[in-house]
mmCIF file of C-alpha atoms in Angstrom:
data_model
loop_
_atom_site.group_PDB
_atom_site.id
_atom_site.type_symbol
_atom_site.label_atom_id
_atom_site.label_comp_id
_atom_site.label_asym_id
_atom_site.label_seq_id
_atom_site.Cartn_x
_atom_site.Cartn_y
_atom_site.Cartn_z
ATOM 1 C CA UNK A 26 0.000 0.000 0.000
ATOM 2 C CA UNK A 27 1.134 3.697 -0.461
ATOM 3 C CA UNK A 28 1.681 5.747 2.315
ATOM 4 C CA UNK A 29 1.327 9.846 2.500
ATOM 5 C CA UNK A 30 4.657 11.980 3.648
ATOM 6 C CA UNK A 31 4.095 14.286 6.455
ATOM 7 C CA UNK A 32 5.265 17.734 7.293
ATOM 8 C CA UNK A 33 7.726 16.422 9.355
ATOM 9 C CA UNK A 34 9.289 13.854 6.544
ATOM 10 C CA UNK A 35 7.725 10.862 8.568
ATOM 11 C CA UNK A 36 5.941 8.939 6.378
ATOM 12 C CA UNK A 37 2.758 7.530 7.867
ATOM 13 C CA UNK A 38 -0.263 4.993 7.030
ATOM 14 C CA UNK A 39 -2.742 2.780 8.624
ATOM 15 C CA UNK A 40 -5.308 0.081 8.063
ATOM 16 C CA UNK A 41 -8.950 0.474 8.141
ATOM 17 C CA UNK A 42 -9.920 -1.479 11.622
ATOM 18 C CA UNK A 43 -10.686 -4.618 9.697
ATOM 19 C CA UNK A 44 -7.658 -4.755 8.300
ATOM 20 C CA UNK A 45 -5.986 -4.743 11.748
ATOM 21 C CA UNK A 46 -7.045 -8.891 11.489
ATOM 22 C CA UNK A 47 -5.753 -9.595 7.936
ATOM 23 C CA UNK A 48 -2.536 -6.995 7.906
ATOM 24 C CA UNK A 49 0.475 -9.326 7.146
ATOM 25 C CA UNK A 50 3.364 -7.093 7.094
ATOM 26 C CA UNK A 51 3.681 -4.854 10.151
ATOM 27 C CA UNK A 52 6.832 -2.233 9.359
ATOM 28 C CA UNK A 53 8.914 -1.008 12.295
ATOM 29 C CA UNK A 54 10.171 2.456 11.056
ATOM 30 C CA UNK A 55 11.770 4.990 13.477
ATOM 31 C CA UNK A 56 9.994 9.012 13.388
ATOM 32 C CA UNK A 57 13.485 9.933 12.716
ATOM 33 C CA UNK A 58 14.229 8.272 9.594
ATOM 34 C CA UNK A 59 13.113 9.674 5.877
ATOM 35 C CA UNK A 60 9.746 8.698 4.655
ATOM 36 C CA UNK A 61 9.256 7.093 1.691
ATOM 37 C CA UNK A 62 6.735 4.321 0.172
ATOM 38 C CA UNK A 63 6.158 0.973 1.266
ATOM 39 C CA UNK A 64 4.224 -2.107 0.567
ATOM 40 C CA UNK A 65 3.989 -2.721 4.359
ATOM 41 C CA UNK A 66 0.150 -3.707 5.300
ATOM 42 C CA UNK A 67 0.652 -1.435 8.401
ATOM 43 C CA UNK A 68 3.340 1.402 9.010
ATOM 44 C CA UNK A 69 4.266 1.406 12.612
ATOM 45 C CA UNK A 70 6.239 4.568 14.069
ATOM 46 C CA UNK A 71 8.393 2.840 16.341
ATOM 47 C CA UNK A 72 8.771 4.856 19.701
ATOM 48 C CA UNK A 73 10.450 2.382 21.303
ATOM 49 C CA UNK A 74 13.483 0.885 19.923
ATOM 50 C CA UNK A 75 13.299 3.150 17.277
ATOM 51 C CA UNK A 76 14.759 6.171 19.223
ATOM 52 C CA UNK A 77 17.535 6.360 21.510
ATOM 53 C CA UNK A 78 17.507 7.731 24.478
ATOM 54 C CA UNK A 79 18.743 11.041 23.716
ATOM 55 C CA UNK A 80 15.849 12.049 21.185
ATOM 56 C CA UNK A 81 12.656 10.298 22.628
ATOM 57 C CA UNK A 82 10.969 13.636 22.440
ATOM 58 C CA UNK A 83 11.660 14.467 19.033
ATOM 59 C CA UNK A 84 10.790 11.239 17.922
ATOM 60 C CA UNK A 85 7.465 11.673 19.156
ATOM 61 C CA UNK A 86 7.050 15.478 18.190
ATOM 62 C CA UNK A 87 7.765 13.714 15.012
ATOM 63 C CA UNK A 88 5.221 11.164 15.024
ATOM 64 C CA UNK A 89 2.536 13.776 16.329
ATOM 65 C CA UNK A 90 3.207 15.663 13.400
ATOM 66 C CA UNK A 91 2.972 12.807 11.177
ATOM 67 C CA UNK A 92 -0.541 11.710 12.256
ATOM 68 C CA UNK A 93 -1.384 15.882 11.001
ATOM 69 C CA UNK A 94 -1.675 13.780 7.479
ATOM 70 C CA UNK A 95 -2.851 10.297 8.261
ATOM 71 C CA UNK A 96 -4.156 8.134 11.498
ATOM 72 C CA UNK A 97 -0.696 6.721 12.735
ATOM 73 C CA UNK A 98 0.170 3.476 14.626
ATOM 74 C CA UNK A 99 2.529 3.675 17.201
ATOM 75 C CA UNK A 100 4.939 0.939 19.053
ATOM 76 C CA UNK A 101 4.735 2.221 22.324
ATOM 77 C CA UNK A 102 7.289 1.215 25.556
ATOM 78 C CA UNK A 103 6.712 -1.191 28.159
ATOM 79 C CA UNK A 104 4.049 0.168 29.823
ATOM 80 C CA UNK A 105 4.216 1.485 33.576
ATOM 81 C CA UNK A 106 7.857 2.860 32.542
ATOM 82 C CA UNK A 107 8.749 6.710 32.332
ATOM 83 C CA UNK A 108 8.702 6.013 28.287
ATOM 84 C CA UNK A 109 5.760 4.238 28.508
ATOM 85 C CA UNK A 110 3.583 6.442 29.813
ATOM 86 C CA UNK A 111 4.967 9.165 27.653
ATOM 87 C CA UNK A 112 4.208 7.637 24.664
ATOM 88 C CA UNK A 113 0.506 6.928 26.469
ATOM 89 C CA UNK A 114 0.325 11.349 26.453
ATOM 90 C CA UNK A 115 1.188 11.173 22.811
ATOM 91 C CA UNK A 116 -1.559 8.653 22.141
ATOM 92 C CA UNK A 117 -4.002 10.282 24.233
ATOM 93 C CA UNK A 118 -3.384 13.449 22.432
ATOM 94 C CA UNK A 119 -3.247 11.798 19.053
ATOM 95 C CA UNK A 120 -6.960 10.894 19.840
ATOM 96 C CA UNK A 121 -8.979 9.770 16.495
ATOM 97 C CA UNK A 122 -5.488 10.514 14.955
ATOM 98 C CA UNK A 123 -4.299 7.204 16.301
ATOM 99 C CA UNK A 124 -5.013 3.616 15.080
ATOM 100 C CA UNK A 125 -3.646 1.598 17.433
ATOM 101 C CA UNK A 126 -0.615 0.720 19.514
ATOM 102 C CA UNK A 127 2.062 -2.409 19.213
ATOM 103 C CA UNK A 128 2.514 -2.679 23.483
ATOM 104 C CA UNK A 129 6.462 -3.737 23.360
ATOM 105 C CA UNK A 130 7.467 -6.224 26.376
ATOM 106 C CA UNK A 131 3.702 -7.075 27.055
ATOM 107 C CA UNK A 132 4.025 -8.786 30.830
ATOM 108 C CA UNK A 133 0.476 -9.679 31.302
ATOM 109 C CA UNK A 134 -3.298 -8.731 31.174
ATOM 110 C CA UNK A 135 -2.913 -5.818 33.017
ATOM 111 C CA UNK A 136 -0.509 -3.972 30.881
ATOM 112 C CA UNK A 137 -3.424 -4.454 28.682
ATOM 113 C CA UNK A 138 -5.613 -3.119 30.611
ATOM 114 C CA UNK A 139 -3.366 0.003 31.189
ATOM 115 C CA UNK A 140 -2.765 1.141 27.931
ATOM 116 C CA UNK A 141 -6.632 0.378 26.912
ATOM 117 C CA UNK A 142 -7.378 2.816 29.747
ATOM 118 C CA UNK A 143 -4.935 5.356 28.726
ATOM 119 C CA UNK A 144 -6.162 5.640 25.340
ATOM 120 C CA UNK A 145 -9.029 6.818 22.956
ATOM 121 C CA UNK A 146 -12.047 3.802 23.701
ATOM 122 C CA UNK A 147 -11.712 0.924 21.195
ATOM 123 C CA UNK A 148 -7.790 1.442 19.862
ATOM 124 C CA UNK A 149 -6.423 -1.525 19.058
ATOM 125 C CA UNK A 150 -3.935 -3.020 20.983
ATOM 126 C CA UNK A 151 -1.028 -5.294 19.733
ATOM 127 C CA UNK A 152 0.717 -6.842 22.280
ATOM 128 C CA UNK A 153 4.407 -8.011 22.238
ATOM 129 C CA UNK A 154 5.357 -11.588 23.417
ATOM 130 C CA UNK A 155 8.986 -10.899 24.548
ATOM 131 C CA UNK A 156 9.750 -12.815 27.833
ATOM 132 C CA UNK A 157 9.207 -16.424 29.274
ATOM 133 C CA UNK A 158 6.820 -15.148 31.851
ATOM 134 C CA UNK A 159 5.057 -13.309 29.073
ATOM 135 C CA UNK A 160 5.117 -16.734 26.949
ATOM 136 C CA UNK A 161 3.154 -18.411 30.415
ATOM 137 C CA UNK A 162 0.636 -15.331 30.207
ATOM 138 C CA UNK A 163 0.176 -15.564 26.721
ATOM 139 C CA UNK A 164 -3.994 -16.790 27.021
ATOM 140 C CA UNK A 165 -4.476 -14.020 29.370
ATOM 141 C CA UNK A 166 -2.966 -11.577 27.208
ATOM 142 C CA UNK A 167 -5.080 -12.699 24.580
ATOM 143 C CA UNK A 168 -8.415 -12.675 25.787
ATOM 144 C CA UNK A 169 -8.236 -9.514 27.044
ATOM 145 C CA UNK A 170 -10.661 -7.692 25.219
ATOM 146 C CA UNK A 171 -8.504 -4.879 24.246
ATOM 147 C CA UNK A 172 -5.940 -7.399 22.661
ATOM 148 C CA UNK A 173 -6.398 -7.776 19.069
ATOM 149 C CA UNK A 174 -3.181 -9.627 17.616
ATOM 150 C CA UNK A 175 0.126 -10.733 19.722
ATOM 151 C CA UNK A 176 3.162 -10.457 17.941
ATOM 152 C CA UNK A 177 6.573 -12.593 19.017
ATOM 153 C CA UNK A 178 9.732 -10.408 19.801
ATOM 154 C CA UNK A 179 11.999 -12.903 19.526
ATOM 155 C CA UNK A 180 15.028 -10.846 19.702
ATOM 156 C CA UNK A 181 14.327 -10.299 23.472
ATOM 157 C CA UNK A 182 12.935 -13.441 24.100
ATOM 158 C CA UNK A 183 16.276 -15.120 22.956
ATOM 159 C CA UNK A 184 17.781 -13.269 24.811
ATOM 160 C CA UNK A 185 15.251 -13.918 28.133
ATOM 161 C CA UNK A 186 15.348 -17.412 27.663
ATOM 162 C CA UNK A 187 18.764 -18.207 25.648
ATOM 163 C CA UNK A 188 17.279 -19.763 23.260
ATOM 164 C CA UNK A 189 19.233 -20.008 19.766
ATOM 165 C CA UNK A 190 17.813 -18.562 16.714
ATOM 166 C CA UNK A 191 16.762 -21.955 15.517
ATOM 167 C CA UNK A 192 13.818 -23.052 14.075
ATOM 168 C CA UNK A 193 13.494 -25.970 16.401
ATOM 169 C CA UNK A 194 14.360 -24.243 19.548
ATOM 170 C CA UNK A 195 12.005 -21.242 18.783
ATOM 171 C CA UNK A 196 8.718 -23.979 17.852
ATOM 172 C CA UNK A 197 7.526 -24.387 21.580
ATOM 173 C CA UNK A 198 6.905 -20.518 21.819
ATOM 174 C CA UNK A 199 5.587 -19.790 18.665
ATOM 175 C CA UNK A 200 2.789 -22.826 19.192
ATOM 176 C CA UNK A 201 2.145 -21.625 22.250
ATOM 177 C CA UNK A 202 1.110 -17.942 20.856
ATOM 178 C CA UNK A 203 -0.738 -19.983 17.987
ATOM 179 C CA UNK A 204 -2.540 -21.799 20.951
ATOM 180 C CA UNK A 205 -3.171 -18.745 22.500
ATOM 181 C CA UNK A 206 -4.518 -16.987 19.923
ATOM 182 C CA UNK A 207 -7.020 -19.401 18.524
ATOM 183 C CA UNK A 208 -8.534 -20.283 22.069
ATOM 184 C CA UNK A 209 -8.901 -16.275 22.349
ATOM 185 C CA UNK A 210 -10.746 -16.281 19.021
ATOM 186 C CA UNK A 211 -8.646 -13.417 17.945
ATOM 187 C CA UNK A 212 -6.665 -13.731 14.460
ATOM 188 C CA UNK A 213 -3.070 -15.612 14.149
ATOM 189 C CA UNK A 214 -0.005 -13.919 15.538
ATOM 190 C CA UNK A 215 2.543 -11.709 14.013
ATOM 191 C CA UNK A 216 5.743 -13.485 14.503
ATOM 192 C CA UNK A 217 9.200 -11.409 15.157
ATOM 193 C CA UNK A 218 11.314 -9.335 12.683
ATOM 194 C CA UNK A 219 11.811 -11.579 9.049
ATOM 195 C CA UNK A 220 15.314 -11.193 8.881
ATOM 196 C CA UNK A 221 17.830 -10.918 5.866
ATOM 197 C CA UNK A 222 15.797 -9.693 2.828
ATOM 198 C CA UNK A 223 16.514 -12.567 0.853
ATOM 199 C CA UNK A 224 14.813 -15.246 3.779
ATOM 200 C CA UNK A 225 12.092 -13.328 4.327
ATOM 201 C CA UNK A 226 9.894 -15.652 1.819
ATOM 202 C CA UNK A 227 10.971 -18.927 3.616
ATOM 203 C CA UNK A 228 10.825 -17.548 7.270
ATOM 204 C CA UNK A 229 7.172 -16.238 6.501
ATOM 205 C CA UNK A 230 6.462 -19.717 5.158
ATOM 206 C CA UNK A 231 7.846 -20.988 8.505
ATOM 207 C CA UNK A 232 5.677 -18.836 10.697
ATOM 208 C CA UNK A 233 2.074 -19.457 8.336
ATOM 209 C CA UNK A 234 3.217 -22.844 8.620
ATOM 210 C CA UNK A 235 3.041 -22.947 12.597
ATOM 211 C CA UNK A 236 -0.100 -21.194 12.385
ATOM 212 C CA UNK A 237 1.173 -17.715 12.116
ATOM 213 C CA UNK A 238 -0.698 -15.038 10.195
ATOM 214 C CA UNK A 239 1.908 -11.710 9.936
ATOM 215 C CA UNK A 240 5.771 -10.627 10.595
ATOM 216 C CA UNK A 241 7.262 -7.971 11.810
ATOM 217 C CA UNK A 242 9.598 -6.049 9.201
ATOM 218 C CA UNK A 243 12.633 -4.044 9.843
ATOM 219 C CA UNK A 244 13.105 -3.332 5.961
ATOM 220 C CA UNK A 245 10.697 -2.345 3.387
ATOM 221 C CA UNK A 246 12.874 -4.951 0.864
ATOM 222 C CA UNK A 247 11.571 -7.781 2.444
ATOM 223 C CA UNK A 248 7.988 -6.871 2.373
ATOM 224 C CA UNK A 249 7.453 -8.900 -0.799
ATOM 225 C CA UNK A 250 8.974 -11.987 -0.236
ATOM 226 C CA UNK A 251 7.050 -12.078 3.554
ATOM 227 C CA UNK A 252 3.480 -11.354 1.479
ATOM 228 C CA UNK A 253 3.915 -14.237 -0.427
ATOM 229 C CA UNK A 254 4.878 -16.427 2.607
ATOM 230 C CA UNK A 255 1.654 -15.247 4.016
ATOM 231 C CA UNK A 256 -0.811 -15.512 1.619
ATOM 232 C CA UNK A 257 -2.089 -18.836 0.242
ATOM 233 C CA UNK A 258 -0.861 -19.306 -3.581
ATOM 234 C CA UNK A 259 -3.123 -19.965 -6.649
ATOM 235 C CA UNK A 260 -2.479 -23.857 -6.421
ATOM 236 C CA UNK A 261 -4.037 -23.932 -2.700
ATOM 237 C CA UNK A 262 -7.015 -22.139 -3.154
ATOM 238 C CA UNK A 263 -8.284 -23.789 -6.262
ATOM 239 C CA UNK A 264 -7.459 -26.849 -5.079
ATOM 240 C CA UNK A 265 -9.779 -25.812 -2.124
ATOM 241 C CA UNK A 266 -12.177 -24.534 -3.894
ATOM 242 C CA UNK A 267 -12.478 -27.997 -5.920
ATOM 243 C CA UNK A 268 -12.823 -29.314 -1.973
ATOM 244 C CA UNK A 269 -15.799 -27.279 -1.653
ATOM 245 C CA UNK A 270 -17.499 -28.146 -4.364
ATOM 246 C CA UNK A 271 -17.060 -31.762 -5.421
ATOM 247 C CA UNK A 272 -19.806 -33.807 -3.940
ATOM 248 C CA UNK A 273 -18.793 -36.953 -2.341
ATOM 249 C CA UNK A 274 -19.738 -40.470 -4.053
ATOM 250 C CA UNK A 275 -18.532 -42.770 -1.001
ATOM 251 C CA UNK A 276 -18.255 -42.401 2.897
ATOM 252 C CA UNK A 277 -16.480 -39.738 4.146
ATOM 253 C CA UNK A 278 -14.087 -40.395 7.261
ATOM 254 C CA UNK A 279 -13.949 -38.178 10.202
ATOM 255 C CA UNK A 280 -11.393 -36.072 8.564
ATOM 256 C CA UNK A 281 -14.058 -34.462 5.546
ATOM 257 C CA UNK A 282 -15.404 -32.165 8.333
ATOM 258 C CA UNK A 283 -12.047 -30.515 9.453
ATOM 259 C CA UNK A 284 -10.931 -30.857 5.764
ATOM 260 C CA UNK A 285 -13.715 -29.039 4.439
ATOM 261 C CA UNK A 286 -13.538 -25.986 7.383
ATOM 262 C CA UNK A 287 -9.695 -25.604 6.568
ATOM 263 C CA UNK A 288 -10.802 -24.986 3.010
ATOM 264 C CA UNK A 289 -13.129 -22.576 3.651
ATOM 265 C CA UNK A 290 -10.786 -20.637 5.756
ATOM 266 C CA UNK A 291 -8.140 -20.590 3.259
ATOM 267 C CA UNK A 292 -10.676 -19.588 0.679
ATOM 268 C CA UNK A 293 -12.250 -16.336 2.809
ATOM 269 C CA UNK A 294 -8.528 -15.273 3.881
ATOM 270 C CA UNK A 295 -7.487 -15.438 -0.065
ATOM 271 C CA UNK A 296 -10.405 -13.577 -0.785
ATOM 272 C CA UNK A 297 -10.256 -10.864 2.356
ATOM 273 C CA UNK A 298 -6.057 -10.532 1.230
ATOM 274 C CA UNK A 299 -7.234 -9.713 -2.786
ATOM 275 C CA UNK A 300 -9.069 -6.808 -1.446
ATOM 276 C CA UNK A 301 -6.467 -5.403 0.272
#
């Protein structure tokens, strides 16, 4: 999607609030840095890691001038920290101006319940998995009604738990967010930052695989390769669709049912990601 350039230089966009369930590619993107376009589903001004120390409050004079052009979303810092609640002013006075916030280092339900009560009623929260007692709070987190996706920081996770940055290591966690999610009834996670450009297909693969439904990005580069790990190719949904329609000329096993529900999934989230 194209995004507009504000008078500051900060390029900013955001989804309509449906899109909040569908968006696959969630772009980390300091204040400070030049705008410019991206393919990014959602544009997030990152407040957090985004800015050093030293220019917190330009960043954010930045990203309230952005949101003069567009609604901006905002990756706020942990919350009940000086930082934190900073960034909660901003959003406060962002107001309508503000579609939602990605809660970095998430510890439970009532950081939730914090930042819902700081804001405008009804913004969208996104909140970071980034720590193992996060990972055991991970249902909570979810059903919170505020909650509408959990994303994986798996940068300081690893570095919580010491986990490598294997594939294996990092499955336990990831299921467990999956888990999580579905039981909440809320849409798949957004796993952590893609990595080099050139993986970004096969690690968004990876995550759909385990159940995942968005990444993180660091660079606008590896936006394309992480859409197509994220949305179901031509091949899957027609062979779906052929699911849907043939009409059985035997018994069906126990496994028709599930079979036929997966299909119609895959076909409605093909469909929803074409209008995008």
């Amino acid at each position: 999607m194209s995004v507009t350039s504000s008078p500051a230089g900060v390029a900013s966009a955001a989804p309509a609030p449906a899109r909040v369930d569908l968006a696959r590619t969630w772009l980390l993107r300091s204040p400070l840095a030049a705008d410019g376009e991206t393919a990014a589903d959602v544009l997030v001004l990152d407040l957090e890691d985004g800015l050093p120390a030293a220019r917190k409050a330009e960043g954010r004079g930045r990203a309230r001038r952005a949101a003069e052009t567009a609604p901006v979303w905002l990756r706020i810092s942990a919350a009940g920290t000086p930082d934190g609640e900073a960034d909660l002013a901003l959003g406060r006075a962002l107001g309508e101006r503000l579609a939602g916030v990605v809660l970095a280092m998430c510890a439970g339900p009532a950081d939730v319940a914090h930042v819902a009560a700081s804001l405008p009623a009804g913004v969208p929260i996104v909140a970071m998995i980034e720590s193992a007692a996060a990972l055991l709070s991970a249902p909570a987190i979810a059903a919170h009604p505020a909650t509408r996706r959990l994303a994986f920081g798996t940068g300081d996770f690893r570095r919580d738990t010491g986990m490598a940055a294997d594939r294996i290591a990092l499955s336990w966690p990831r299921a467990q967010l999956v888990v999580a999610s579905a039981a909440a009834g809320i849409a798949g996670p957004i796993d952590g930052p893609c990595g080099a450009v050139e993986q970004a297909r096969d690690a968004a693969e990876h995550a759909a695989a385990m159940g995942f439904t968005g990444t993180l990005a660091l660079r606008d580069a590896a936006i394309a390769g992480a859409h197509d790990g994220f949305t179901p190719a031509p091949v899957e949904v027609d062979a779906a669709r052929a699911l849907l329609t043939a009409v059985p000329d035997a018994p069906v096993d126990g496994s028709y049912a599930p079979a036929l529900a997966r299909a119609r999934a895959l076909v409605a989230r093909a469909e929803a990601l074409a209008r995008l």
